PDB file of C-alpha atoms in Angstrom:
ATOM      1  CA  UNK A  74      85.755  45.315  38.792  1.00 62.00           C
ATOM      2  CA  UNK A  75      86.559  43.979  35.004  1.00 65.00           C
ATOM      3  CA  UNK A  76      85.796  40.105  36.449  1.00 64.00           C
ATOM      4  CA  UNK A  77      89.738  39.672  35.655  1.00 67.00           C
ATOM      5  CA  UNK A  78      89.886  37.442  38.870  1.00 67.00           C
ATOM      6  CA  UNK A  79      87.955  36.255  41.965  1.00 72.00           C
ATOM      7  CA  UNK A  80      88.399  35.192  45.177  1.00 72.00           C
ATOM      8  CA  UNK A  81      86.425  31.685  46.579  1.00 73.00           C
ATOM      9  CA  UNK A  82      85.039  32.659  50.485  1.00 70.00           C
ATOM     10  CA  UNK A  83      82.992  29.636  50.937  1.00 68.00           C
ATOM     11  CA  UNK A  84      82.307  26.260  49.230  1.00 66.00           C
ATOM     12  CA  UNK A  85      78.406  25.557  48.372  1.00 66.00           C
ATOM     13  CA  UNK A  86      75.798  27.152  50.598  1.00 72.00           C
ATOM     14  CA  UNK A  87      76.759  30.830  50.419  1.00 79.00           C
ATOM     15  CA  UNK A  88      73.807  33.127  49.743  1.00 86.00           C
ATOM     16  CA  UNK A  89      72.285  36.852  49.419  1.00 87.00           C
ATOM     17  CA  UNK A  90      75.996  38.252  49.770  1.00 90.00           C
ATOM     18  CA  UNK A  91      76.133  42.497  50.820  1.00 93.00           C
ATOM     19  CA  UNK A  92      78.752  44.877  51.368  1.00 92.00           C
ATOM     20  CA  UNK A  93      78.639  46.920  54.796  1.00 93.00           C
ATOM     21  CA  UNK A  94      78.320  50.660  53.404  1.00 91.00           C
ATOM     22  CA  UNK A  95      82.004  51.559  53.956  1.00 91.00           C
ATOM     23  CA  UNK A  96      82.948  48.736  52.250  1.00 91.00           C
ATOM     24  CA  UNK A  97      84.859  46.859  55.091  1.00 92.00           C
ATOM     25  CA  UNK A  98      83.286  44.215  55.565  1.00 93.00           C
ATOM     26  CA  UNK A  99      81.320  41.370  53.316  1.00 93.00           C
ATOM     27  CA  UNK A 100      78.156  39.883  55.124  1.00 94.00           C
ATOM     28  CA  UNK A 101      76.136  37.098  53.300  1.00 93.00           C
ATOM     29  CA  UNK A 102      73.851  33.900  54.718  1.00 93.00           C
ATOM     30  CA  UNK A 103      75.047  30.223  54.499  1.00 88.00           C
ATOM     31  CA  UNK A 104      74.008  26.624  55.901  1.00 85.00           C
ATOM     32  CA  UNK A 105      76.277  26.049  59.108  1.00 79.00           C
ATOM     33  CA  UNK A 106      76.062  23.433  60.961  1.00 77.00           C
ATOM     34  CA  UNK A 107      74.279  24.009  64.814  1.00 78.00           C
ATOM     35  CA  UNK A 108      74.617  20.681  66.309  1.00 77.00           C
ATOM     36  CA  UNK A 109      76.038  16.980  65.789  1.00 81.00           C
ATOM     37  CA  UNK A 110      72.347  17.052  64.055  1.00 81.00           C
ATOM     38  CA  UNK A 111      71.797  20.330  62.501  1.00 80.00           C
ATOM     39  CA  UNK A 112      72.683  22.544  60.101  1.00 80.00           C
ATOM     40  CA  UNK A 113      70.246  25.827  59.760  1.00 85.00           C
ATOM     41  CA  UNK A 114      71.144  29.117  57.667  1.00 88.00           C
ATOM     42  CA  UNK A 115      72.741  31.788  59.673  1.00 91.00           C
ATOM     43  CA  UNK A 116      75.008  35.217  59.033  1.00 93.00           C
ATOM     44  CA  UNK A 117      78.451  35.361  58.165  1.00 91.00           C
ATOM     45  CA  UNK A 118      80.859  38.205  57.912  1.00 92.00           C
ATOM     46  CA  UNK A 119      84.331  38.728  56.163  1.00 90.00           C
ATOM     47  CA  UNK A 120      87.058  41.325  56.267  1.00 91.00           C
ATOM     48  CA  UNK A 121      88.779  41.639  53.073  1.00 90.00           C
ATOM     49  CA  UNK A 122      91.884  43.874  54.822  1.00 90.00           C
ATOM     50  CA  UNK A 123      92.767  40.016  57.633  1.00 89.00           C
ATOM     51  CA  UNK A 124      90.584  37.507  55.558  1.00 87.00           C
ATOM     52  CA  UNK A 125      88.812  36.286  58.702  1.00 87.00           C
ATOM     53  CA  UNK A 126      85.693  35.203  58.428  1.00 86.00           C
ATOM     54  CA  UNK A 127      83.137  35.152  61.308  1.00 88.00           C
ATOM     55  CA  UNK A 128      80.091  33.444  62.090  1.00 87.00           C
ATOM     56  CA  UNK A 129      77.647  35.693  63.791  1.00 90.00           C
ATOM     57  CA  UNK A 130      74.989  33.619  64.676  1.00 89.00           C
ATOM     58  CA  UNK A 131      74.257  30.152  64.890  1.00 87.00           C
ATOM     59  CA  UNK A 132      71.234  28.353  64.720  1.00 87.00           C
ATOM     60  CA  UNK A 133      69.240  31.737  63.789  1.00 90.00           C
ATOM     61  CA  UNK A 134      67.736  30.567  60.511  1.00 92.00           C
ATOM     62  CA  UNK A 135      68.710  33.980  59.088  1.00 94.00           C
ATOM     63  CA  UNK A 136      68.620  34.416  55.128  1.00 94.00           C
ATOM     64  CA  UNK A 137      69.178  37.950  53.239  1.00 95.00           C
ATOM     65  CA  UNK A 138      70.744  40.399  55.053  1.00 96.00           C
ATOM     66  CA  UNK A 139      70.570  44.059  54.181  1.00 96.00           C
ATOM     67  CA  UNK A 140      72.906  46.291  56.319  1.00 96.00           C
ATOM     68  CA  UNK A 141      72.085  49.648  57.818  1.00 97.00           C
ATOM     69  CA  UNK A 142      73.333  52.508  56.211  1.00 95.00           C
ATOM     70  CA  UNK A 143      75.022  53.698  59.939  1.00 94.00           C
ATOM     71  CA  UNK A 144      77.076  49.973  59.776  1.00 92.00           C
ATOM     72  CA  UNK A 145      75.649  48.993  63.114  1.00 92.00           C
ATOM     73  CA  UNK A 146      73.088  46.835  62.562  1.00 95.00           C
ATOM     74  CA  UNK A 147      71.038  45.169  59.155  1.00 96.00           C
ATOM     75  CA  UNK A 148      67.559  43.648  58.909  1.00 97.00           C
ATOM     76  CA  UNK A 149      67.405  39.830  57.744  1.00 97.00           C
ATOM     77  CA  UNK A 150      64.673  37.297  57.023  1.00 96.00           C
ATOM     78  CA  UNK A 151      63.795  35.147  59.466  1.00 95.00           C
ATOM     79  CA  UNK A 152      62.305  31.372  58.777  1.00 91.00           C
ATOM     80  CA  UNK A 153      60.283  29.425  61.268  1.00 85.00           C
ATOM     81  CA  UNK A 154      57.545  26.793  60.931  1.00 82.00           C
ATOM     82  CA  UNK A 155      56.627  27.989  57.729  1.00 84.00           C
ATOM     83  CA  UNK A 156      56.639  31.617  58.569  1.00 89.00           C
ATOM     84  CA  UNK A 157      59.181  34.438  57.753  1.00 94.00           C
ATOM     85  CA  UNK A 158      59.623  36.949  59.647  1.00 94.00           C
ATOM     86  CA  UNK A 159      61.774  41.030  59.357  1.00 96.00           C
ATOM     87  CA  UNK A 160      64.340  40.807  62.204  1.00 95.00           C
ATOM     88  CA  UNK A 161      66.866  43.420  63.331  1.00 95.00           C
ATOM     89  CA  UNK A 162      70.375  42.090  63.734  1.00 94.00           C
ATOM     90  CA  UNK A 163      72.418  43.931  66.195  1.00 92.00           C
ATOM     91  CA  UNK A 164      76.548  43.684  65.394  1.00 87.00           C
ATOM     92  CA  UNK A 165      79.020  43.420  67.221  1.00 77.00           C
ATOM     93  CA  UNK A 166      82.461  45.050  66.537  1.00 68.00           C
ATOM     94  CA  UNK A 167      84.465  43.223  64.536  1.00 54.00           C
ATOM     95  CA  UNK A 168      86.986  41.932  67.580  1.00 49.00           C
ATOM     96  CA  UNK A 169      83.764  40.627  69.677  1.00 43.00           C
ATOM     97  CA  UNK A 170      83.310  37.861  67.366  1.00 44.00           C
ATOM     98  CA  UNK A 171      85.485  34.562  67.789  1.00 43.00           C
ATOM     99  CA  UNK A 172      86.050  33.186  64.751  1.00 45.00           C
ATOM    100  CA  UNK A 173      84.141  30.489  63.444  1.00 46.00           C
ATOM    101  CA  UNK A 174      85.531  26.740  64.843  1.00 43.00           C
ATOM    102  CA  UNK A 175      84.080  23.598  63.896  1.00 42.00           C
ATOM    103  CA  UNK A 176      82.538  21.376  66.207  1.00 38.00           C
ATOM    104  CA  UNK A 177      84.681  19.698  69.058  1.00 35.00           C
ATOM    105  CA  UNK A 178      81.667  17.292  69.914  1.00 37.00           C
ATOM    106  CA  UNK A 179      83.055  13.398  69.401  1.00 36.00           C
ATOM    107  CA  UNK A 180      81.463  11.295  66.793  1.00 38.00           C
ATOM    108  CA  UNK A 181      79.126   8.522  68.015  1.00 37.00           C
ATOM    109  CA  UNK A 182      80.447   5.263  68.204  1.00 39.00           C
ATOM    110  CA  UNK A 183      78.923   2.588  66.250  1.00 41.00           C
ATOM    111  CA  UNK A 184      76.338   0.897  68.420  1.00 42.00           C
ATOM    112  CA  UNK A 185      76.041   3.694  70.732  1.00 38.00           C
ATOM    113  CA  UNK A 186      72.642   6.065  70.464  1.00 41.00           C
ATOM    114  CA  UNK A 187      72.352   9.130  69.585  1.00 40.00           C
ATOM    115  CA  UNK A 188      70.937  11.323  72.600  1.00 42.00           C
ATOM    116  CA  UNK A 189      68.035  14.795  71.776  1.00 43.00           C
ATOM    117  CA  UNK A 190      69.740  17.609  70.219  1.00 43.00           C
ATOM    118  CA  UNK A 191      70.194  20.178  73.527  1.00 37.00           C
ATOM    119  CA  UNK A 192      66.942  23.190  73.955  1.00 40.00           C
ATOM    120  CA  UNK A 193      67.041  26.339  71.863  1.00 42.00           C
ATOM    121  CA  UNK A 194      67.468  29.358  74.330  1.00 37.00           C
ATOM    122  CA  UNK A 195      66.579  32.655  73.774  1.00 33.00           C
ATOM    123  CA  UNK A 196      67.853  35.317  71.422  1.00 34.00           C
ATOM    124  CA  UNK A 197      68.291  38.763  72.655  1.00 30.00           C
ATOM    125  CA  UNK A 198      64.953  39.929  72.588  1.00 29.00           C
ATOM    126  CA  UNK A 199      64.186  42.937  74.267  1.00 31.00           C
ATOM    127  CA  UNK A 200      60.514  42.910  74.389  1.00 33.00           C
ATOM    128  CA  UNK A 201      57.858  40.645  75.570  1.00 33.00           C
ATOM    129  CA  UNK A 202      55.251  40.608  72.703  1.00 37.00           C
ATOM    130  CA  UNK A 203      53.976  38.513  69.715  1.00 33.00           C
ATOM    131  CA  UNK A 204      56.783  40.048  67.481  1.00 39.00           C
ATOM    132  CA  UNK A 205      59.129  38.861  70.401  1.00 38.00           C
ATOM    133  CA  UNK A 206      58.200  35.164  71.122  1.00 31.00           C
ATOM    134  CA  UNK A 207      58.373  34.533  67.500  1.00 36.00           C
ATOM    135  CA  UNK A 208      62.692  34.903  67.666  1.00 41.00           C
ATOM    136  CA  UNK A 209      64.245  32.090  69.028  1.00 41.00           C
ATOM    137  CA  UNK A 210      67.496  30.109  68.701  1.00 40.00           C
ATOM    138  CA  UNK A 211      70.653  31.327  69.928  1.00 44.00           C
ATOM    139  CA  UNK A 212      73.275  33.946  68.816  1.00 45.00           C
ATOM    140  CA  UNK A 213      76.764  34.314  68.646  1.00 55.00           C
ATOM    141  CA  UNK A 214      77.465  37.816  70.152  1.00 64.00           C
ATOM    142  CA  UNK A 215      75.030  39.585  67.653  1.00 79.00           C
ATOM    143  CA  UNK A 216      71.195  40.178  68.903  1.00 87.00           C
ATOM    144  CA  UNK A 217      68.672  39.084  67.478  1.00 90.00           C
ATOM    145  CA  UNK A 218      65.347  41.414  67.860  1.00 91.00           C
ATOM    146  CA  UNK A 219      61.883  40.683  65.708  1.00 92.00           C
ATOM    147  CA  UNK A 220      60.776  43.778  63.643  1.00 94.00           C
ATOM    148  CA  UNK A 221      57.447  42.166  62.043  1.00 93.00           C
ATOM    149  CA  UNK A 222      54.835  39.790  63.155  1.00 89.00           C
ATOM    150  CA  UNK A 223      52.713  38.781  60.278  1.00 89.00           C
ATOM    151  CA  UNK A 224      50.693  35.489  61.360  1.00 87.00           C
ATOM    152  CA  UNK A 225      48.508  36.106  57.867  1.00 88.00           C
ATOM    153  CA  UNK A 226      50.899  33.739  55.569  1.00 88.00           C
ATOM    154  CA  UNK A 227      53.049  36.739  54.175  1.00 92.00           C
ATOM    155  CA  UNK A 228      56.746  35.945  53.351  1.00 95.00           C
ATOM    156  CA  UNK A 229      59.188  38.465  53.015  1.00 96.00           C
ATOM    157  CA  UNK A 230      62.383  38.286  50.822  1.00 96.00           C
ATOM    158  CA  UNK A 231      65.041  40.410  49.784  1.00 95.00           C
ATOM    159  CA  UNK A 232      64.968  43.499  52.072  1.00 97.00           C
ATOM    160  CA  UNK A 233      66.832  46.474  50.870  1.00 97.00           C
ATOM    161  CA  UNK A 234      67.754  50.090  52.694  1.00 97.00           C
ATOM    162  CA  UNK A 235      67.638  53.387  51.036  1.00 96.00           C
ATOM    163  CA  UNK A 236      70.521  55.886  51.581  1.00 96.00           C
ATOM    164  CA  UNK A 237      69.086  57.537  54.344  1.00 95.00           C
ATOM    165  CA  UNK A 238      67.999  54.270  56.496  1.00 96.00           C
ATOM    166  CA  UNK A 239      64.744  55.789  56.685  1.00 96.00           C
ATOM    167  CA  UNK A 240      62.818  53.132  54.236  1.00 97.00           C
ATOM    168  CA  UNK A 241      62.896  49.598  53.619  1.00 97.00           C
ATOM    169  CA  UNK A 242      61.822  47.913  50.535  1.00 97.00           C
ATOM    170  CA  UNK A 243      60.793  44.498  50.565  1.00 97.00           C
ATOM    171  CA  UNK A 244      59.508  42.124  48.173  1.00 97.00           C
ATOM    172  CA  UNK A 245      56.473  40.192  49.764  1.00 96.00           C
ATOM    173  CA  UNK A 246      54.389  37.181  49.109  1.00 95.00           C
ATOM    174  CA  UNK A 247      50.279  37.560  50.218  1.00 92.00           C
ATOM    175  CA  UNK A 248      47.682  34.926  50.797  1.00 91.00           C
ATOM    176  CA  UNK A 249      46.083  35.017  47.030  1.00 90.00           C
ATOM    177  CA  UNK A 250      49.354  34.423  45.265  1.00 90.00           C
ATOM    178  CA  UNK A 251      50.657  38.004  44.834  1.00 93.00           C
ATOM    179  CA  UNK A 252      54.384  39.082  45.232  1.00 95.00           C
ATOM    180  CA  UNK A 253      54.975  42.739  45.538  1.00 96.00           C
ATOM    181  CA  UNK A 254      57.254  45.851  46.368  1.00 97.00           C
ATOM    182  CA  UNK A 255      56.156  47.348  49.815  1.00 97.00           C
ATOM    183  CA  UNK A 256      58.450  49.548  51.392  1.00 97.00           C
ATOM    184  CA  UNK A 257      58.896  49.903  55.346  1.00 96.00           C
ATOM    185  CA  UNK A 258      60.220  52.558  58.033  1.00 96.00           C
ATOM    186  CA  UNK A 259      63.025  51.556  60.211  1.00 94.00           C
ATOM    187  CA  UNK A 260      60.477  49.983  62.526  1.00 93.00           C
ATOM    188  CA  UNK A 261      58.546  47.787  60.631  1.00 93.00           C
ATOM    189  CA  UNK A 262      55.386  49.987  59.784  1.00 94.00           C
ATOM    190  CA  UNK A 263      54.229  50.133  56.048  1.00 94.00           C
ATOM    191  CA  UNK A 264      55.219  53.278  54.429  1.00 96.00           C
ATOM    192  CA  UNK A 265      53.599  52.195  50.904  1.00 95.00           C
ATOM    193  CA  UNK A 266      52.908  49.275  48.416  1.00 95.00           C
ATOM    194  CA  UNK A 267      54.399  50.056  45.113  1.00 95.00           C
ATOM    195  CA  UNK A 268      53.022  47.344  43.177  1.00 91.00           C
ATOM    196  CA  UNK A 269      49.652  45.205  44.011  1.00 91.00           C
ATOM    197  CA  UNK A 270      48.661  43.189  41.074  1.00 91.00           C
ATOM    198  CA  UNK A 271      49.333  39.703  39.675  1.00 92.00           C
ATOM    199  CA  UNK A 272      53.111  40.467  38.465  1.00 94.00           C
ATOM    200  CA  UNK A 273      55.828  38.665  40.509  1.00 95.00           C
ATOM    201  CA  UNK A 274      58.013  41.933  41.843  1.00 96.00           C
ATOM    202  CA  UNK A 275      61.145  41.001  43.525  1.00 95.00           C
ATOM    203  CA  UNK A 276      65.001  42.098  44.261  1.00 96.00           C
ATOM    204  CA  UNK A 277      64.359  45.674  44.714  1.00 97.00           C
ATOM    205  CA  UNK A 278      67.382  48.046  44.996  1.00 96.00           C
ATOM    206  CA  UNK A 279      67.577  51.980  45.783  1.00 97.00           C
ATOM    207  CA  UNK A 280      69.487  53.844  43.557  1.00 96.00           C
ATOM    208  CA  UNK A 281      72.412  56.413  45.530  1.00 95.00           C
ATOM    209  CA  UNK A 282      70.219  58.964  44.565  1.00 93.00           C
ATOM    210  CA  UNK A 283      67.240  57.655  47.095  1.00 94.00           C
ATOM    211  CA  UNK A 284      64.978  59.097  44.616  1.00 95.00           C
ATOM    212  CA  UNK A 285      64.268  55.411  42.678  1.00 96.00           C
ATOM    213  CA  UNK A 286      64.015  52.025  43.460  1.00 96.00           C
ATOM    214  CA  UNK A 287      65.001  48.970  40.617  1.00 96.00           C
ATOM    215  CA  UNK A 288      63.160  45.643  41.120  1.00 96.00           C
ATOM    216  CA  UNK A 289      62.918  42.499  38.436  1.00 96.00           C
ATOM    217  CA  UNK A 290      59.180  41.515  37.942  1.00 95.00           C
ATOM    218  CA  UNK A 291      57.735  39.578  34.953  1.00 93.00           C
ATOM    219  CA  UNK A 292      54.817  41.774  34.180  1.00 92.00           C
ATOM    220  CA  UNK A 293      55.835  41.345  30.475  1.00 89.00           C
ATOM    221  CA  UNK A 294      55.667  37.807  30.678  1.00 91.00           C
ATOM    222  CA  UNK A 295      59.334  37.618  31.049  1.00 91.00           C
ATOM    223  CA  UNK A 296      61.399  38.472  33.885  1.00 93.00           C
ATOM    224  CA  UNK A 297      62.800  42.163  33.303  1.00 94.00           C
ATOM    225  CA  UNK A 298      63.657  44.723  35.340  1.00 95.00           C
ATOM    226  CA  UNK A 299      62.180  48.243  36.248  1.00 96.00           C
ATOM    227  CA  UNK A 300      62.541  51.351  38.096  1.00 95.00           C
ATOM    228  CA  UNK A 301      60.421  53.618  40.112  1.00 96.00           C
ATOM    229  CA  UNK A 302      60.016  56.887  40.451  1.00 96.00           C
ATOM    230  CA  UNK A 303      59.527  57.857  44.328  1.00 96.00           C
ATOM    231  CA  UNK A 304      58.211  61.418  43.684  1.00 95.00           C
ATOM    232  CA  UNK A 305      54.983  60.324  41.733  1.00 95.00           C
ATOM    233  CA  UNK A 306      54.786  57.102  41.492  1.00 95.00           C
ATOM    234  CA  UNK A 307      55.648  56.487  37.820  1.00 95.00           C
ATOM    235  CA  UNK A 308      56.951  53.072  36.691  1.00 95.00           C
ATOM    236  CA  UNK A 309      59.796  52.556  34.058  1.00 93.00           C
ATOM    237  CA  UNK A 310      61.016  49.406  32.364  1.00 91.00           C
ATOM    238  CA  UNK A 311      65.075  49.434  31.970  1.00 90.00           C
ATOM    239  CA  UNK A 312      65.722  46.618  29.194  1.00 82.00           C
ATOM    240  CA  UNK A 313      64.061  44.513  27.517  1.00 83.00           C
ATOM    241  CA  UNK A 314      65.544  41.073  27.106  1.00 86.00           C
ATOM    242  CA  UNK A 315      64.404  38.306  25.670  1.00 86.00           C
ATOM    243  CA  UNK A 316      66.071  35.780  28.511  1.00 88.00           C
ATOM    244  CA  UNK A 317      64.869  37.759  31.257  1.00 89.00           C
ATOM    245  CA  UNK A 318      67.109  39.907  33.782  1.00 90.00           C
ATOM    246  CA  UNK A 319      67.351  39.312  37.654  1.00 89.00           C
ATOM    247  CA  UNK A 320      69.487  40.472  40.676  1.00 92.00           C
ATOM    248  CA  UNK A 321      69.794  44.156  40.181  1.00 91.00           C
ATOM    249  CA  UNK A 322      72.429  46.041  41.870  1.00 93.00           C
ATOM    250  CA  UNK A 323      73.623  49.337  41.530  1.00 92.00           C
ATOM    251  CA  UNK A 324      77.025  51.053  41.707  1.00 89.00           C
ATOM    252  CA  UNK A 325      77.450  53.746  44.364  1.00 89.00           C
ATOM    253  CA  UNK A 326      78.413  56.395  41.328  1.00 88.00           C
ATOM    254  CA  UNK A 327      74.875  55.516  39.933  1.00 87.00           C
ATOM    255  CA  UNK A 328      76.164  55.389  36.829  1.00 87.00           C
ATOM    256  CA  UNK A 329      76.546  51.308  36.634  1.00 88.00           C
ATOM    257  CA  UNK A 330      74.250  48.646  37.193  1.00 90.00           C
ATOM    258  CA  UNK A 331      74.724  45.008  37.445  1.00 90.00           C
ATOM    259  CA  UNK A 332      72.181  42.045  37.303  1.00 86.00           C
ATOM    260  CA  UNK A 333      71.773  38.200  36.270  1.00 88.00           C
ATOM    261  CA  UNK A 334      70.958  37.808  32.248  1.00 88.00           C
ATOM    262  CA  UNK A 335      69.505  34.823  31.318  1.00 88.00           C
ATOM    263  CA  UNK A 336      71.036  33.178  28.173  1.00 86.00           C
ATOM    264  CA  UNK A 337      71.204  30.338  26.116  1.00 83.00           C
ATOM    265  CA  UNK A 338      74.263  29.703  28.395  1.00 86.00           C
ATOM    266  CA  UNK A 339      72.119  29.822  31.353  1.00 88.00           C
ATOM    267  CA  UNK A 340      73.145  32.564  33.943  1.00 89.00           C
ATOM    268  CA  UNK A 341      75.641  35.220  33.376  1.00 87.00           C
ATOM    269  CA  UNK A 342      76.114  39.025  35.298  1.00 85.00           C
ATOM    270  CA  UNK A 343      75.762  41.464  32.957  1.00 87.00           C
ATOM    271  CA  UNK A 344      76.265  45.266  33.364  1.00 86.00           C
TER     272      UNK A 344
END
């Protein structure tokens, strides 16, 4: 808590890290490699009580998780041909998982040719549908299911559950160059757009109270953050910093939050 010590998980390529919400477990997106050829991003999970760490799925292209507030599941970005996409992420219990072994495949020799990389199969999809086709690759014991379908452009980063599981924010990028806060049910449909205008809005976070959301955004002309007020709608800015302020997270007391600060040092977490 006082930044006294820390404790290294993963060399380079470990991003978007979340805590399940009893605490047990540490999930967070990384570059692993899929094949003799490939490396995409996919989810990882660690148990701070054993110090295992799993790999859930492989070749998934999986970025920013966000786990359900019932532990059984979280919602991730998805990234193919161009596209991402909201995807559901079904986990398995902790002992279902292997853990995570490097590749047994033998090196080629020199001279020799390297052969195709083997077919993607499919992903645990449930249902046959536009949404559905859109999730391929292949998992490692957790399913894979497509929440969104957008074929418009849109890009969506940094998804984010309230208390209750009930609504999803999301910061999204539109066709026109706007980023905005939109915020989601549980199965994909838009509950409302807090923010449509030419500010970049991004890293939203519900406070424990369920009643506001903080997001950075750099409406001021530098990156800040602010809060929002569910109830009616009305907008507040937190600090004001000169080097701007990213990343906000909040304790589950409410009465701490933590984000990047942005100073002549470069970045730093401040609180």
């Amino acid at each position: 808590r006082d930044a006294s010590s820390d404790t290294l998980l993963r060399k380079g390529g470990a991003t978007n890290p979340t805590w399940s919400p009893d605490g047990k477990h540490l999930y967070w997106s990384g570059a692993g490699q899929t094949n003799r050829y490939q490396a995409y991003n996919d989810l990882y999970r660690f148990d701070p009580e054993t110090k295992a760490r799993k790999r859930l799925t492989r070749g998934a292209r999986l970025s920013d998780p966000a786990v359900h507030p019932d532990g059984d599941w979280l919602v991730a970005v998805r990234t193919d041909r161009g596209q991402t996409q909201l995807v559901r992420v079904d986990l398995p219990q902790a002992e279902e998982v292997e853990a995570e072994e490097s590749s047994t495949e033998a090196p080629l020799q020199p001279g020799s040719e390297p052969g195709p990389p083997p077919p993607e199969g499919a992903v645990g999809v449930t249902e046959e549908s536009e949404a559905a086709e859109f999730v391929r690759g292949r998992s490692e014991q957790a399913s894979v299911t497509a929440i969104t379908a957008a074929a418009d452009g849109s890009q969506f980063a940094g998804p984010a559950w309230d208390p209750s599981g009930s609504r999803l924010a999301v910061s999204v990028w539109k066709p026109g160059g706007f980023r905005d806060i939109h915020v989601f049910d549980a199965a994909g449909s838009l509950l409302r757009s807090l923010t449509w205008d030419r500010a970049l809005d991004s890293d939203p976070v519900w406070a424990p109270d369920g009643e506001h959301l903080v997001f950075s955004s750099d409406r001021d002309g530098i990156w800040n953050l602010y809060a929002y007020r569910w109830r009616d709608g009305a907008f507040f800015r937190i600090p004001r910093l000169l080097g701007g302020a990213r990343k906000p997270d909040i304790a589950p007391s409410g009465l701490h939050l933590v984000f990047m600060s942005y100073r002549s040092s470069g970045w730093r977490v401040a609180e």
